[in-house]
Coordinates of C-alpha atoms in Angstrom, one line a residue:
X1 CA -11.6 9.4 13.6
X2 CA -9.0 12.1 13.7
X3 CA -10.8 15.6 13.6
X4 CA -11.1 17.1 9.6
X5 CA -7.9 18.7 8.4
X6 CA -5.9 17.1 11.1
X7 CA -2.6 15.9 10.3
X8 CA -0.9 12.7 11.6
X9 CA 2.9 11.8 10.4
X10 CA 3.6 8.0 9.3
X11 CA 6.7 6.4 11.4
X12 CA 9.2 5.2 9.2
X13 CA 9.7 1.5 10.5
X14 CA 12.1 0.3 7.3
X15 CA 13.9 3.5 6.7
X16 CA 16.8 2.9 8.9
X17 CA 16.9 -0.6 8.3
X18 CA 19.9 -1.3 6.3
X19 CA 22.7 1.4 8.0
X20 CA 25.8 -0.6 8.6
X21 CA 27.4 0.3 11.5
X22 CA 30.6 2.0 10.5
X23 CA 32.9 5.1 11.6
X24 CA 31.7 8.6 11.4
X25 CA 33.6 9.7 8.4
X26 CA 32.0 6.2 6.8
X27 CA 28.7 7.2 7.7
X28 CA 28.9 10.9 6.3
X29 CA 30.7 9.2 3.4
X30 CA 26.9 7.0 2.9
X31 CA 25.0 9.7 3.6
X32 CA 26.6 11.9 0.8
X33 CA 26.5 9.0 -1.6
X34 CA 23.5 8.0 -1.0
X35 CA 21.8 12.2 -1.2
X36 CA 24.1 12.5 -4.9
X37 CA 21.7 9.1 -5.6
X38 CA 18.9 10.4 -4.9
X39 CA 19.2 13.5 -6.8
X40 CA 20.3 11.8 -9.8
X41 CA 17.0 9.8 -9.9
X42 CA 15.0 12.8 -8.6
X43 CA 17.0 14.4 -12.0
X44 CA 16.3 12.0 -14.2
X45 CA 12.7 11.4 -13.1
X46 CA 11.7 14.8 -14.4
X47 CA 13.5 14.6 -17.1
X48 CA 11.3 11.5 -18.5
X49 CA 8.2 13.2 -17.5
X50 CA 9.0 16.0 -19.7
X51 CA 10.2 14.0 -22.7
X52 CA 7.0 11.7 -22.3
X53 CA 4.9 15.1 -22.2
X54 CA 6.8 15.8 -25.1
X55 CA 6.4 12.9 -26.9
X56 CA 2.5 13.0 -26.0
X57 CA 1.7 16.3 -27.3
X58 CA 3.6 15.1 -31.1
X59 CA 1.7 11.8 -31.1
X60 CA -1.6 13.6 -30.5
X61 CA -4.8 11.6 -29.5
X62 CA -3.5 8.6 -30.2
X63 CA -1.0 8.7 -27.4
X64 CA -4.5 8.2 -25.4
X65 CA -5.4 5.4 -26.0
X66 CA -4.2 3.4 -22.9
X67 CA -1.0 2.1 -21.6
X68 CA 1.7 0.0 -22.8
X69 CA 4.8 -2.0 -22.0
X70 CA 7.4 -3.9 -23.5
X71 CA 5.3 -6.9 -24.1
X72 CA 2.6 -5.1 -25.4
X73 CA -0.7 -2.8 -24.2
X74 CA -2.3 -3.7 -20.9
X75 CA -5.6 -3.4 -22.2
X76 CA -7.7 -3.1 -26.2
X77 CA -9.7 -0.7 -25.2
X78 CA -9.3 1.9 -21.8
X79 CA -12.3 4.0 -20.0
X80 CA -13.2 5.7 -23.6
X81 CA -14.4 2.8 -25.0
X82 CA -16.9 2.1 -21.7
X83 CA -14.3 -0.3 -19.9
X84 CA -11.8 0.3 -17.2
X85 CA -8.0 -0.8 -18.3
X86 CA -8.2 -3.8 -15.5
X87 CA -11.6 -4.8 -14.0
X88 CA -12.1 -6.8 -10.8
X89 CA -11.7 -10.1 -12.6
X90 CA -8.5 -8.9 -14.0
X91 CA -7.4 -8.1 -10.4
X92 CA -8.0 -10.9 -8.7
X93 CA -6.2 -13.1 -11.5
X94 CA -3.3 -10.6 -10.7
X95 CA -3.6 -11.7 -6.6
X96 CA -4.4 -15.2 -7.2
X97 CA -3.1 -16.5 -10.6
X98 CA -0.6 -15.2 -12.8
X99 CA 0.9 -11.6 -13.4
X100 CA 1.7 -12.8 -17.1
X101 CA -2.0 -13.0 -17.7
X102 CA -2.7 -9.1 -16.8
X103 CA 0.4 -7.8 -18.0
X104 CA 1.3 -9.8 -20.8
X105 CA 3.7 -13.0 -21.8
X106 CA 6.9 -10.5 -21.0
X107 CA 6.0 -11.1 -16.8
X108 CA 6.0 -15.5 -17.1
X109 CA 9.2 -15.6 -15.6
X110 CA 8.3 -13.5 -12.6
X111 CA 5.2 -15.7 -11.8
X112 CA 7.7 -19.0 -11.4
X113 CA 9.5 -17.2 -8.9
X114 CA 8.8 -18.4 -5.1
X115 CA 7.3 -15.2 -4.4
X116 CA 5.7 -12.2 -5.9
X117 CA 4.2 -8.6 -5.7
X118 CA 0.6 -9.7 -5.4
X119 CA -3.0 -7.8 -4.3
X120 CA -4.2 -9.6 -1.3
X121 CA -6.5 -12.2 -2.0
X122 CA -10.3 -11.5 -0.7
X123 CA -11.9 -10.7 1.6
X124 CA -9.1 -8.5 2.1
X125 CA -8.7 -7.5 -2.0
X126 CA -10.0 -4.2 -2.1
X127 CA -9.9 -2.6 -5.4
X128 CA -12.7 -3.0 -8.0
X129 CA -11.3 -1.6 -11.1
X130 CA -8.1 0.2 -12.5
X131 CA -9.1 3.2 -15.0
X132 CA -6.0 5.2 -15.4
X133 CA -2.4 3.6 -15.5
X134 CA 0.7 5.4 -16.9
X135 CA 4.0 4.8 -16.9
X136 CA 6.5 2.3 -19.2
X137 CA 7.7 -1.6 -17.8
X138 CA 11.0 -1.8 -17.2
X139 CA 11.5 1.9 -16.8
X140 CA 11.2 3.4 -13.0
X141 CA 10.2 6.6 -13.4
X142 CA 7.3 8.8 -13.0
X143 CA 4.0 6.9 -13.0
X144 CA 0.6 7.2 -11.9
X145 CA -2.5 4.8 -11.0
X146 CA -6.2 5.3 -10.6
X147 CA -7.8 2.7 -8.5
X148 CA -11.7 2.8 -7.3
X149 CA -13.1 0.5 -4.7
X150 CA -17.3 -0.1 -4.6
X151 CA -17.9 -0.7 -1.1
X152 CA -20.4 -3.4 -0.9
X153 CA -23.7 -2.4 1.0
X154 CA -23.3 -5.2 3.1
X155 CA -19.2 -5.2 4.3
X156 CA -18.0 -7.8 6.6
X157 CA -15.7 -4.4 8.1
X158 CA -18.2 -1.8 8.3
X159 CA -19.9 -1.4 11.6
X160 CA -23.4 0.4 11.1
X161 CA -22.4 1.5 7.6
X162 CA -19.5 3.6 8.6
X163 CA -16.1 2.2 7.0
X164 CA -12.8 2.7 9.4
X165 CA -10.7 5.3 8.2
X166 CA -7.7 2.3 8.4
X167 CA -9.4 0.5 6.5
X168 CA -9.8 3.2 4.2
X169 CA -6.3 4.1 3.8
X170 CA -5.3 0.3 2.9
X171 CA -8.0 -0.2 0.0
X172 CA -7.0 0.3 -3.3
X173 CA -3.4 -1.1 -2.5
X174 CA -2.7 1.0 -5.6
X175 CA 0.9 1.2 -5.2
X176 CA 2.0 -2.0 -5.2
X177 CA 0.3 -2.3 -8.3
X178 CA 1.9 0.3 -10.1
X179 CA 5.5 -0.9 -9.1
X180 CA 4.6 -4.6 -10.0
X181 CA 3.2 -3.0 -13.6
X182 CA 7.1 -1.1 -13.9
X183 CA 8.4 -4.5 -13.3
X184 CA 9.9 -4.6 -9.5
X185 CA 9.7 -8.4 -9.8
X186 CA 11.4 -8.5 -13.2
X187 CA 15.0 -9.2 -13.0
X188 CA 15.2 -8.3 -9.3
X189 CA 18.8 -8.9 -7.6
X190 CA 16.9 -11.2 -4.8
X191 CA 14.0 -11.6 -3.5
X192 CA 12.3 -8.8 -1.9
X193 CA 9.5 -7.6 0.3
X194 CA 7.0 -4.7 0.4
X195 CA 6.9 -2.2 3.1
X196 CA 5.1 1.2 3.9
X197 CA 7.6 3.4 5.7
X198 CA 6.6 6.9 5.9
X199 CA 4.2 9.8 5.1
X200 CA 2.1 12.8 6.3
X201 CA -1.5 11.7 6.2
X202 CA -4.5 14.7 6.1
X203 CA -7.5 14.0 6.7
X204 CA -10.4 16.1 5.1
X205 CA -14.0 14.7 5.5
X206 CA -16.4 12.1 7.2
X207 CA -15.9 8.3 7.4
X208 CA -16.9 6.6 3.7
X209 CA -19.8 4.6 4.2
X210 CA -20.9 1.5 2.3
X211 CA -22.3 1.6 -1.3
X212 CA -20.0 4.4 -1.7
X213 CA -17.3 4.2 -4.5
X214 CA -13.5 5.0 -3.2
X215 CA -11.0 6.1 -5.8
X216 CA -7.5 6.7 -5.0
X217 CA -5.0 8.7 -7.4
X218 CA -1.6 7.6 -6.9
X219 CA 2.0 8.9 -8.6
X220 CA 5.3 7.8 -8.4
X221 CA 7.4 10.8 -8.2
X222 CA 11.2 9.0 -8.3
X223 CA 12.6 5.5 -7.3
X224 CA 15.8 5.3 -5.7
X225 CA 18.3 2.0 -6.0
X226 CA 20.1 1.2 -2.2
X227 CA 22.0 -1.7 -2.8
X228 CA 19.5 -4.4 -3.7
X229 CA 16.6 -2.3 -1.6
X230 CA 14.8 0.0 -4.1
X231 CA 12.6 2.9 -2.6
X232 CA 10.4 5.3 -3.9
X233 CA 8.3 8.3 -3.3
X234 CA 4.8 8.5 -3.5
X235 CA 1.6 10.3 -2.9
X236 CA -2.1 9.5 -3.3
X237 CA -5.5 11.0 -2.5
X238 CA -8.9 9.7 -1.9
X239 CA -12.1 10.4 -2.8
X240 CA -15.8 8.7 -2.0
X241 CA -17.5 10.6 -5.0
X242 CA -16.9 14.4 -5.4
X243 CA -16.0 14.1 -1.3
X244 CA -12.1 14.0 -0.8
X245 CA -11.2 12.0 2.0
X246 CA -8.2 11.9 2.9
X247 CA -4.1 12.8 1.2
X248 CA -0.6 11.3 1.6
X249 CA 1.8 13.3 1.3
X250 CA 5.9 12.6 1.3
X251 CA 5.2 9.0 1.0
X252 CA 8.1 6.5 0.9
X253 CA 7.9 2.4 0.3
X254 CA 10.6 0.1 -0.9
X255 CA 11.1 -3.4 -1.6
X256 CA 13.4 -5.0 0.9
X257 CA 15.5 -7.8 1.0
X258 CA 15.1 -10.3 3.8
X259 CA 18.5 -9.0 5.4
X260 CA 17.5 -5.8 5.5
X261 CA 14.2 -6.6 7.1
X262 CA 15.8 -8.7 9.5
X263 CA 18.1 -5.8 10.6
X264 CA 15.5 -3.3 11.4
X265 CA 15.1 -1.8 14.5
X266 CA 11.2 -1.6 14.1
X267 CA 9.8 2.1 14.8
X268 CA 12.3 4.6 15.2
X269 CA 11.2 7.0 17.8
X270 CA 12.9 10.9 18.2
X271 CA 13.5 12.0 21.6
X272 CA 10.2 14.3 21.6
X273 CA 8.2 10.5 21.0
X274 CA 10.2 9.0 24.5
X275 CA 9.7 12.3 26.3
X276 CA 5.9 12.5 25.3
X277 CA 5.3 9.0 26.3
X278 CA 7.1 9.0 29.2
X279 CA 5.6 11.9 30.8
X280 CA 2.1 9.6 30.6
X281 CA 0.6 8.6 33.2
X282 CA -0.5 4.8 32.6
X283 CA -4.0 4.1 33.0
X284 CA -5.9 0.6 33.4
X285 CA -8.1 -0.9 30.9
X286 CA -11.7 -3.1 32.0
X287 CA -12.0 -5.7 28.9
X288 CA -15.6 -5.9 28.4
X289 CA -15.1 -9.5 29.4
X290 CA -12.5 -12.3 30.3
X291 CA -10.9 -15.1 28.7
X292 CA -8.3 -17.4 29.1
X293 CA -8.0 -18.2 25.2
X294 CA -4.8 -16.9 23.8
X295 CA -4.7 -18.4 20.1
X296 CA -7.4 -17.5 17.6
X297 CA -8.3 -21.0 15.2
X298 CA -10.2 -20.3 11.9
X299 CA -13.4 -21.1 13.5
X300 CA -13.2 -18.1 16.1
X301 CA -12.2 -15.8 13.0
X302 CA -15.5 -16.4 11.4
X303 CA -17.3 -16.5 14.4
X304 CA -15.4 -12.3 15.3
X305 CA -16.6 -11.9 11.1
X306 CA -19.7 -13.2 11.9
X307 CA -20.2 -10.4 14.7
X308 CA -20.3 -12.9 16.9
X309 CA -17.2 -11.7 19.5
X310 CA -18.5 -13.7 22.8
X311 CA -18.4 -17.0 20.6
X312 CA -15.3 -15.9 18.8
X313 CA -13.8 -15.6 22.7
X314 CA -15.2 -18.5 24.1
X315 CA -12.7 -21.7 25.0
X316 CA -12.1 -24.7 22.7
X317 CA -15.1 -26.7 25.0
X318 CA -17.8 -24.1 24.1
X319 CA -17.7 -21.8 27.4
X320 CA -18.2 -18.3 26.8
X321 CA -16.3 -15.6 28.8
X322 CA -17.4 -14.0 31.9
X323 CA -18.4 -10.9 31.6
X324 CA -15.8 -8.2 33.7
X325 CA -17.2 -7.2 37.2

């Protein structure tokens, strides 16, 4: 685990990925066009937070009473009335089943397409319950999410009660969520994937451990449009109780289009990352054991979820690796 405090920058892997190559001029030309972009939606973005602060402070305590979209509120009742706005039942239907049953009859269309923004499916959906979610379908703007994760007492990922600090950072998946709520799959140009590509992460406190409740605070600060790509800027902090965790700062993620994806040149590294590497010396690694097995089956999968790593190595007629001399 990184020591408390200490800060460790995201590489953007996606960030470069659709830059055409074109004459200097052409590229400046980009670059300007796409900076006058980006302030525009920076721009705007504040100015619907301010009109929907406004509007909130003339509608009084009603405006509390829990989100809404087009198609209607998310939820009867929200955290006042002693529910959350989506519980764990509601969130699996959104990774497994149908969007238009979570957000209402205005998101059928998206849930015929061939592919959707969905929550993994377990045992890698980890997010419990949603209990704050602002922000208006169809309208990318500012918008924020409150996710919490119970981490069962008995985990299939925690090793002696400690929970990873990876593992930590992907659970609650809250962004996704939000963008699917705004409506990233409705009436999309083409079809489009998710990617992280960039932040500074800080980390502040010990490892969460299991029965421990995670909650992760997320806002949208701006979206910006790139040709069929849309990106936006995040940030999100984590908590296990009063006991903050860890914060991501300057956050970007986007939904790509296949093209772009296929045109990335995977981690873009500065010169300071090749001299830094290549001034390392290479050192030699002693597995804890051999084996010849190079593909993993279903059955070895359970068997490494199972603890059980020496059967989970062992070749397809039942011989287990030799330990390393």
């Amino acid at each position: 685990m990184p020591p408390n405090g200490e800060t460790i920058v995201l590489d953007e892997d996606v960030a470069y990925a659709h830059r055409p190559a074109v004459p200097a001029a052409g590229r400046l030309g980009a670059a300007v066009a796409r900076a006058h972009l980006a302030a525009i939606s920076a721009h705007h973005a504040v100015q619907e937070r301010v009109l929907r602060e406004l509007e909130a402070a003339a509608s009084g305590p009603a405006a509390a009473s829990g989100p809404t979209s087009a198609s209607g509120p998310v939820a009867a009742s929200g955290p006042a009335a002693g529910r959350p706005i989506l519980d764990e039942a509601d969130l699996l239907e959104f990774a497994t089943g149908k969007a238009a049953n979570v957000f209402g009859p205005r998101f059928a269309p998206v849930d015929e397409l061939p592919g959707r923004t969905r929550l993994p499916a377990p045992p890698f959906l980890f997010a419990s319950r949603v209990t704050r979610l602002e922000g208006t379908t169809g309208e990318f703007g500012p918008a924020a999410i409150t996710v919490e994760y119970d981490i069962p007492h008995d985990a299939w990922f925690a090793v002696d009660g400690d929970v990873s600090i990876g593992l930590a950072t992907e659970a609650g998946q809250s962004c996704m969520l939000l963008a699917a709520y705004l409506g990233v799959d409705l009436d999309r140009p083409a079809e489009r994937f998710f990617r992280l590509l960039g932040g500074e992460a800080v980390f502040h406190g010990p490892r969460p451990r299991t029965g421990q409740t995670l909650r992760y605070d997320t806002e949208i600060e701006s979206f910006t449009a790139l040709g069929d790509n849309l990106v936006f800027a995040f940030r999100t902090t984590c908590h296990a109780g009063d006991q903050p965790v860890f914060s991501l700062h300057g956050a970007r993620a986007g939904f790509f289009t296949r093209e772009a994806l296929d045109a990335a040149g995977g981690i873009v590294s500065s010169p300071a990352d090749r001299r830094r590497t290549g001034a390392m010396t290479p050192g030699w690694f002693k597995p804890l054991a051999r084996t010849d097995r190079t593909r993993l089956d279903r059955a070895a999968l359970e068997q490494l979820a199972a603890g059980s790593a020496r059967r989970c190595s062992a070749q397809p007629g039942g011989r287990a690796p030799a330990p390393s001399a």
